[in-house]
CSV table of C-alpha atoms and ligand atoms in Angstrom, one decimal:
chain,number,residue,atom,x,y,z
Q,1,MET,CA,-14.0,9.2,-17.1
Q,2,LYS,CA,-16.7,8.5,-13.9
Q,3,ILE,CA,-15.9,9.0,-10.5
Q,4,TYR,CA,-17.8,7.6,-7.7
Q,5,MET,CA,-18.7,10.4,-5.2
Q,6,ASN,CA,-20.8,9.4,-2.3
Q,7,ASP,CA,-23.8,7.9,-3.7
Q,8,ARG,CA,-23.6,8.2,-7.4
Q,9,LEU,CA,-21.4,8.4,-10.4
Q,10,VAL,CA,-20.3,11.9,-11.9
Q,11,ASP,CA,-18.3,12.9,-14.8
Q,12,ARG,CA,-14.6,13.6,-13.6
Q,13,LYS,CA,-15.1,17.5,-14.2
Q,14,ASP,CA,-17.9,17.3,-11.6
Q,15,ALA,CA,-16.1,15.6,-9.0
Q,16,LYS,CA,-15.0,18.1,-6.5
Q,17,VAL,CA,-14.7,18.3,-2.6
Q,18,SER,CA,-15.1,21.4,-0.6
Q,19,VAL,CA,-12.3,23.7,0.4
Q,20,PHE,CA,-13.5,23.0,4.2
Q,21,ASP,CA,-13.2,18.9,3.7
Q,22,HIS,CA,-11.2,18.1,6.6
Q,23,GLY,CA,-9.5,15.4,4.3
Q,24,LEU,CA,-8.2,18.4,2.2
Q,25,LEU,CA,-7.7,20.7,5.7
Q,26,TYR,CA,-6.0,18.2,7.7
Q,27,GLY,CA,-5.5,15.0,6.0
Q,28,ASP,CA,-8.1,13.7,8.3
Q,29,GLY,CA,-9.6,10.4,6.5
Q,30,ILE,CA,-8.4,7.0,5.2
Q,31,PHE,CA,-7.9,5.3,1.8
Q,32,GLU,CA,-7.2,2.0,0.1
Q,33,GLY,CA,-5.5,1.3,-3.2
Q,34,ILE,CA,-6.9,-1.9,-5.0
Q,35,ARG,CA,-5.9,-3.6,-8.0
Q,36,LEU,CA,-8.3,-5.0,-10.7
Q,37,TYR,CA,-6.8,-8.0,-12.6
Q,38,ASP,CA,-8.9,-9.3,-15.5
Q,39,GLY,CA,-11.9,-7.9,-14.3
Q,40,CYS,CA,-11.5,-9.3,-11.0
Q,41,ILE,CA,-10.7,-7.2,-7.9
Q,42,PHE,CA,-7.6,-8.6,-6.0
Q,43,LYS,CA,-8.5,-9.3,-2.3
Q,44,LEU,CA,-11.6,-6.6,-2.2
Q,45,ASP,CA,-12.9,-8.1,1.2
Q,46,ALA,CA,-9.4,-7.7,3.1
Q,47,HIS,CA,-9.0,-4.3,1.6
Q,48,LEU,CA,-12.6,-3.4,2.8
Q,49,GLU,CA,-11.4,-4.7,6.4
Q,50,ARG,CA,-8.6,-2.8,6.7
Q,51,LEU,CA,-10.7,0.6,5.7
Q,52,GLU,CA,-13.3,-0.4,8.4
Q,53,PHE,CA,-10.3,-1.0,11.0
Q,54,SER,CA,-8.6,2.3,9.8
Q,55,ALA,CA,-12.5,4.2,10.2
Q,56,LYS,CA,-12.7,2.6,13.9
Q,57,ALA,CA,-9.2,3.6,14.7
Q,58,ILE,CA,-9.7,7.3,13.7
Q,59,MET,CA,-13.2,7.4,14.9
Q,60,LEU,CA,-14.7,8.0,11.3
Q,61,PRO,CA,-18.1,6.3,11.2
Q,62,LEU,CA,-18.5,4.6,7.8
Q,63,PRO,CA,-22.4,5.0,6.8
Q,64,TRP,CA,-22.1,2.4,4.1
Q,65,SER,CA,-22.0,-0.8,4.5
Q,66,ARG,CA,-19.5,-3.4,3.0
Q,67,ALA,CA,-21.8,-4.8,0.3
Q,68,ALA,CA,-22.6,-1.2,-0.5
Q,69,LEU,CA,-18.9,-0.5,-0.9
Q,70,THR,CA,-18.2,-3.4,-3.0
Q,71,GLU,CA,-21.2,-2.7,-5.4
Q,72,ALA,CA,-20.0,1.1,-5.5
Q,73,ILE,CA,-16.5,0.0,-6.5
Q,74,CYS,CA,-17.6,-2.7,-9.2
Q,75,GLU,CA,-20.0,0.0,-10.4
Q,76,THR,CA,-17.1,2.4,-11.0
Q,77,CYS,CA,-15.0,-0.1,-12.8
Q,78,ARG,CA,-18.1,-1.1,-15.3
Q,79,ALA,CA,-18.5,2.4,-15.8
Q,80,ASN,CA,-15.2,2.9,-16.9
Q,81,LYS,CA,-15.0,-0.2,-19.0
Q,82,LEU,CA,-12.1,-1.0,-17.2
Q,83,LYS,CA,-10.5,-4.9,-16.9
Q,84,ASP,CA,-7.4,-4.0,-15.5
Q,85,GLY,CA,-6.1,-1.3,-13.4
Q,86,TYR,CA,-6.1,0.5,-10.2
Q,87,ILE,CA,-8.9,1.5,-7.6
Q,88,ARG,CA,-8.4,4.4,-5.2
Q,89,LEU,CA,-10.8,4.3,-2.5
Q,90,VAL,CA,-10.7,7.8,-0.6
Q,91,VAL,CA,-13.0,8.3,2.6
Q,92,THR,CA,-12.6,11.9,4.3
Q,93,ARG,CA,-13.9,13.2,7.5
Q,94,GLY,CA,-16.2,15.6,5.3
Q,95,GLU,CA,-16.9,19.5,5.6
Q,96,GLY,CA,-16.5,21.1,8.9
Q,97,SER,CA,-15.3,24.6,10.4
Q,98,LEU,CA,-11.6,25.6,10.5
Q,99,GLY,CA,-10.5,23.8,13.7
Q,100,LEU,CA,-9.3,20.4,14.0
Q,101,SER,CA,-12.7,19.4,16.0
Q,102,ILE,CA,-14.4,16.4,14.3
Q,103,LYS,CA,-17.4,17.1,16.2
Q,104,ASN,CA,-19.1,19.4,13.3
Q,105,CYS,CA,-18.1,17.5,10.4
Q,106,GLU,CA,-21.2,15.1,9.9
Q,107,GLU,CA,-20.8,13.8,6.6
Q,108,PRO,CA,-17.9,11.9,5.5
Q,109,GLN,CA,-17.3,11.8,1.6
Q,110,LEU,CA,-16.8,8.8,-0.3
Q,111,ILE,CA,-14.6,8.8,-3.5
Q,112,ILE,CA,-14.0,6.1,-5.7
Q,113,ILE,CA,-11.3,6.5,-8.7
Q,114,ALA,CA,-10.9,3.6,-10.9
Q,115,ASP,CA,-7.9,4.0,-13.6
Q,116,LYS,CA,-5.1,2.5,-15.5
Q,117,ILE,CA,-2.0,1.9,-13.6
Q,118,GLN,CA,1.6,3.1,-14.6
Q,119,LEU,CA,3.5,0.3,-13.1
Q,120,TYR,CA,7.5,0.1,-12.6
Q,121,PRO,CA,9.2,-0.7,-16.1
Q,122,GLU,CA,9.3,-4.0,-16.7
Q,123,GLU,CA,13.1,-4.2,-16.3
Q,124,PHE,CA,12.9,-3.7,-12.6
Q,125,TYR,CA,11.2,-7.0,-12.0
Q,126,LYS,CA,13.9,-8.4,-14.3
Q,127,ASN,CA,16.8,-7.2,-13.2
Q,128,GLY,CA,15.7,-5.8,-9.7
Q,129,LEU,CA,15.8,-2.3,-7.9
Q,130,LYS,CA,18.5,-0.5,-6.1
Q,131,ILE,CA,17.3,1.5,-2.9
Q,132,ILE,CA,18.7,3.0,0.0
Q,133,THR,CA,18.1,3.8,3.8
Q,134,VAL,CA,16.8,7.5,4.0
Q,135,PRO,CA,17.1,9.8,7.3
Q,136,THR,CA,13.2,10.2,7.8
Q,137,ARG,CA,11.8,7.9,10.4
Q,138,ARG,CA,8.9,6.2,10.3
Q,139,CYS,CA,6.1,7.6,12.5
Q,140,ASN,CA,5.8,5.7,16.2
Q,141,PRO,CA,3.0,4.1,16.2
Q,142,SER,CA,1.9,5.7,19.7
Q,143,ALA,CA,2.1,9.0,17.7
Q,144,LEU,CA,0.4,8.3,14.3
Q,145,PRO,CA,0.0,4.3,14.0
Q,146,PRO,CA,1.3,3.3,10.6
Q,147,ALA,CA,-1.4,0.5,10.7
Q,148,VAL,CA,-4.0,3.3,10.1
Q,149,LYS,CA,-3.8,3.9,6.2
Q,150,SER,CA,-4.6,7.5,6.6
Q,151,LEU,CA,-4.8,10.5,4.1
Q,152,ASN,CA,-1.9,11.7,6.3
Q,153,TYR,CA,1.0,10.5,4.1
Q,154,LEU,CA,3.7,13.4,5.0
Q,155,ASN,CA,5.9,11.3,6.6
Q,156,ASN,CA,6.1,8.7,3.8
Q,157,ILE,CA,6.3,11.9,1.1
Q,158,LEU,CA,9.3,13.1,3.4
Q,159,ALA,CA,11.2,9.9,2.8
Q,160,LYS,CA,10.3,9.6,-0.9
Q,161,ILE,CA,11.7,13.1,-1.7
Q,162,GLU,CA,14.9,12.0,-0.1
Q,163,ALA,CA,14.9,8.9,-2.2
Q,164,GLN,CA,14.2,10.8,-5.5
Q,165,HIS,CA,16.8,13.3,-4.8
Q,166,LEU,CA,19.5,10.8,-4.7
Q,167,GLY,CA,18.3,9.3,-7.6
Q,168,TYR,CA,16.4,6.4,-6.1
Q,169,HIS,CA,12.8,4.9,-6.9
Q,170,GLU,CA,12.2,3.6,-3.3
Q,171,ALA,CA,13.5,3.7,0.3
Q,172,ILE,CA,13.6,1.8,3.7
Q,173,MET,CA,12.6,3.7,6.7
Q,174,LEU,CA,13.8,2.6,9.9
Q,175,ASN,CA,11.6,3.2,13.1
Q,176,ASP,CA,12.6,5.4,15.8
Q,177,GLN,CA,14.6,2.7,17.3
Q,178,GLY,CA,16.5,2.3,14.5
Q,179,TYR,CA,14.6,-1.2,13.1
Q,180,VAL,CA,13.6,-1.3,9.7
Q,181,ALA,CA,10.0,-0.6,9.4
Q,182,GLU,CA,8.9,-0.4,5.7
Q,183,CYS,CA,9.5,1.4,2.5
Q,184,THR,CA,7.6,4.4,1.5
Q,185,GLY,CA,4.9,2.6,-0.1
Q,186,ASP,CA,5.8,-0.8,0.1
Q,187,ASN,CA,6.5,-3.7,2.6
Q,188,VAL,CA,10.1,-5.0,3.1
Q,189,PHE,CA,10.9,-8.9,3.2
Q,190,VAL,CA,14.3,-10.7,3.6
Q,191,ILE,CA,15.2,-14.2,2.6
Q,192,HIS,CA,18.3,-15.8,4.7
Q,193,LYS,CA,19.1,-18.9,5.0
Q,194,GLY,CA,16.0,-20.7,4.3
Q,195,LYS,CA,13.6,-18.4,6.0
Q,196,LEU,CA,11.4,-15.5,5.2
Q,197,ILE,CA,11.6,-12.6,7.7
Q,198,THR,CA,9.4,-9.3,7.6
Q,199,PRO,CA,8.9,-6.5,10.2
Q,200,ALA,CA,5.8,-6.6,12.4
Q,201,ALA,CA,3.1,-4.0,12.3
Q,202,SER,CA,4.3,-3.2,15.8
Q,203,ALA,CA,7.8,-2.0,14.0
Q,204,GLY,CA,5.9,0.5,12.2
Q,205,ALA,CA,5.1,-1.6,8.9
Q,206,LEU,CA,1.5,-1.3,7.2
Q,207,LYS,CA,-0.4,-4.6,7.4
Q,208,GLY,CA,-0.1,-4.8,3.3
Q,209,ILE,CA,-2.6,-7.0,1.9
Q,210,THR,CA,0.3,-7.7,-0.6
Q,211,ARG,CA,2.4,-8.4,2.5
Q,212,ALA,CA,-0.2,-11.1,3.8
Q,213,THR,CA,-0.5,-12.6,0.2
Q,214,ALA,CA,3.5,-13.3,0.2
Q,215,LEU,CA,3.2,-15.0,3.8
Q,216,GLU,CA,0.3,-17.2,2.4
Q,217,ILE,CA,2.8,-17.8,-0.8
Q,218,ALA,CA,5.4,-18.7,1.5
Q,219,ASP,CA,3.1,-21.3,3.5
Q,220,LYS,CA,2.4,-22.8,-0.2
Q,221,LEU,CA,6.1,-23.0,-0.9
Q,222,ASN,CA,6.8,-24.4,2.6
Q,223,LEU,CA,9.0,-21.7,3.2
Q,224,PRO,CA,9.2,-20.9,7.1
Q,225,TRP,CA,8.4,-17.1,7.8
Q,226,GLU,CA,8.8,-15.1,11.0
Q,227,GLU,CA,8.0,-11.3,11.9
Q,228,ALA,CA,11.0,-10.0,13.5
Q,229,ASN,CA,13.1,-7.0,14.4
Q,230,LEU,CA,15.5,-6.2,11.2
Q,231,THR,CA,18.6,-4.1,11.5
Q,232,ARG,CA,20.2,-2.6,8.2
Q,233,TYR,CA,22.6,-5.1,8.9
Q,234,ASP,CA,20.2,-7.9,8.5
Q,235,ILE,CA,19.3,-6.2,5.0
Q,236,TRP,CA,22.6,-6.1,4.1
Q,237,VAL,CA,23.8,-9.6,4.5
Q,238,ALA,CA,20.5,-10.9,3.1
Q,239,ASN,CA,20.3,-13.9,0.3
Q,240,GLU,CA,17.3,-12.6,-0.7
Q,241,LEU,CA,15.4,-9.0,-0.5
Q,242,PHE,CA,11.8,-8.1,-2.2
Q,243,LEU,CA,9.4,-5.6,-1.7
Q,244,THR,CA,5.5,-6.0,-1.5
Q,245,GLY,CA,2.7,-3.6,-2.3
Q,246,THR,CA,-0.4,-3.3,-4.3
Q,247,ALA,CA,1.0,-1.2,-7.2
Q,248,ALA,CA,4.3,-2.7,-7.2
Q,249,GLU,CA,3.3,-6.3,-6.5
Q,250,ILE,CA,6.3,-8.0,-6.1
Q,251,ILE,CA,9.6,-6.5,-6.8
Q,252,PRO,CA,13.1,-7.7,-6.4
Q,253,ILE,CA,15.7,-5.7,-4.7
Q,254,VAL,CA,19.5,-6.0,-5.7
Q,255,GLU,CA,21.3,-3.5,-4.0
Q,256,VAL,CA,20.6,-1.6,-0.4
Q,257,ASP,CA,23.1,1.2,0.7
Q,258,ALA,CA,25.5,0.3,-2.3
Q,259,ARG,CA,25.7,-3.1,-1.0
Q,260,PRO,CA,24.6,-6.0,-3.3
Q,261,ILE,CA,22.2,-8.2,-2.0
Q,262,GLY,CA,23.3,-11.9,-2.5
Q,263,ASP,CA,24.9,-12.0,-5.6
Q,264,GLY,CA,23.2,-8.4,-7.0
Q,265,LYS,CA,20.5,-10.3,-9.0
Q,266,PRO,CA,17.2,-11.2,-8.1
Q,267,GLY,CA,17.2,-14.3,-6.2
Q,268,PRO,CA,15.9,-17.7,-7.1
Q,269,ILE,CA,13.1,-17.9,-4.2
Q,270,THR,CA,12.0,-14.5,-5.0
Q,271,ALA,CA,11.4,-15.7,-8.7
Q,272,LYS,CA,9.1,-18.4,-7.5
Q,273,PHE,CA,7.2,-15.7,-5.0
Q,274,LEU,CA,6.7,-13.6,-8.5
Q,275,ALA,CA,5.5,-16.5,-10.4
Q,276,ALA,CA,3.2,-17.5,-7.7
Q,277,PHE,CA,1.9,-14.1,-7.1
Q,278,HIS,CA,0.9,-13.8,-11.1
Q,279,ALA,CA,-0.8,-17.2,-10.8
Q,280,ILE,CA,-3.1,-16.2,-8.3
Q,281,VAL,CA,-4.3,-12.4,-8.7
Q,282,THR,CA,-7.0,-13.7,-11.0
Q,283,LYS,CA,-8.2,-16.3,-8.9
Q,284,ASP,CA,-8.7,-14.6,-5.4
Q,285,GLY,CA,-11.1,-11.8,-6.3
Q,286,THR,CA,-14.5,-10.4,-6.8
Q,287,LEU,CA,-15.9,-10.4,-10.3
Q,288,ILE,CA,-16.9,-6.9,-11.1
R,1,LIG,N1,3.6,0.6,3.3
R,1,LIG,C1,2.8,1.9,3.1
R,1,LIG,C2,3.5,2.9,3.8
R,1,LIG,C3,2.0,1.7,1.8
R,1,LIG,O1,1.4,2.7,1.5
R,1,LIG,C4,1.6,0.5,1.2
R,1,LIG,C5,0.5,0.5,0.2
R,1,LIG,N2,0.9,1.2,-0.9
R,1,LIG,C6,2.1,-0.6,1.5
R,1,LIG,C7,3.1,-0.6,2.5
R,1,LIG,C8,1.6,-1.9,0.8
R,1,LIG,O2,0.3,-2.6,1.3
R,1,LIG,P1,-0.6,-3.2,0.1
R,1,LIG,O3,0.1,-4.4,-0.1
R,1,LIG,O4,-2.1,-3.2,1.0
R,1,LIG,O5,-0.4,-2.2,-1.0
């Protein structure tokens, strides 16, 4: 396997970062998870724009243009002879001294990994997933903005640990006001009384690329949508529920906190979203 490091491809065994890299020492850095479908990178521009915004938010100047990053990503996919897979783009603050200051981190590090993806089993898409709400709250946006896709995922990891400890694969995280923020690695959507509702970024949701795609699909299906505060009650009484994420795509949820959602089976509108999503993934992309 070839990994892209800074300005070139190297063998996996040579793809190493310094122990003084602030990405390792402090989770100081940003990343993107991107999908490759049939030789086509899905919504690459949107991912690179989010990366640029994350970089700006944490004052990490990116020395690479969008065109250079696009070429590096395509080159990594081609070198690994991938047609379908998952691309992990990481930018760390780079090597510095032992201390939080960013002042002596002069060279951000770029890492691009392109590999096969381990999807949820097919039965989850057919029969739906059961999830729970966990005690760990999503970071307050004024502490660590959840819109920044940073290397600091401990908040989500704590929630994931709680979910897995109880035998679940995903979990709903609330914000510090008790409203639904998102799941540990996915955005949440409710369908209720003919409307699609999802928490806003200000409630603690990442501005997911798949989330934006779901909103585009809602427009195509003539389904009205809004961003709104959702309580656990709104989740429990929803007609349908689904999650979105680059890795999970669109996944129906059939139970939350031991309450069946709708009739406890993936709903008919969710099925339309899944079909529409699969129809566009190879059309809205950058050819490698
Ligand atoms: N929320 C979190 C916390 C995430 O890490 C992700 C990405 N896995 C998402 C939502 C979904 O975003 P996207 O659709 O861009 O993958």
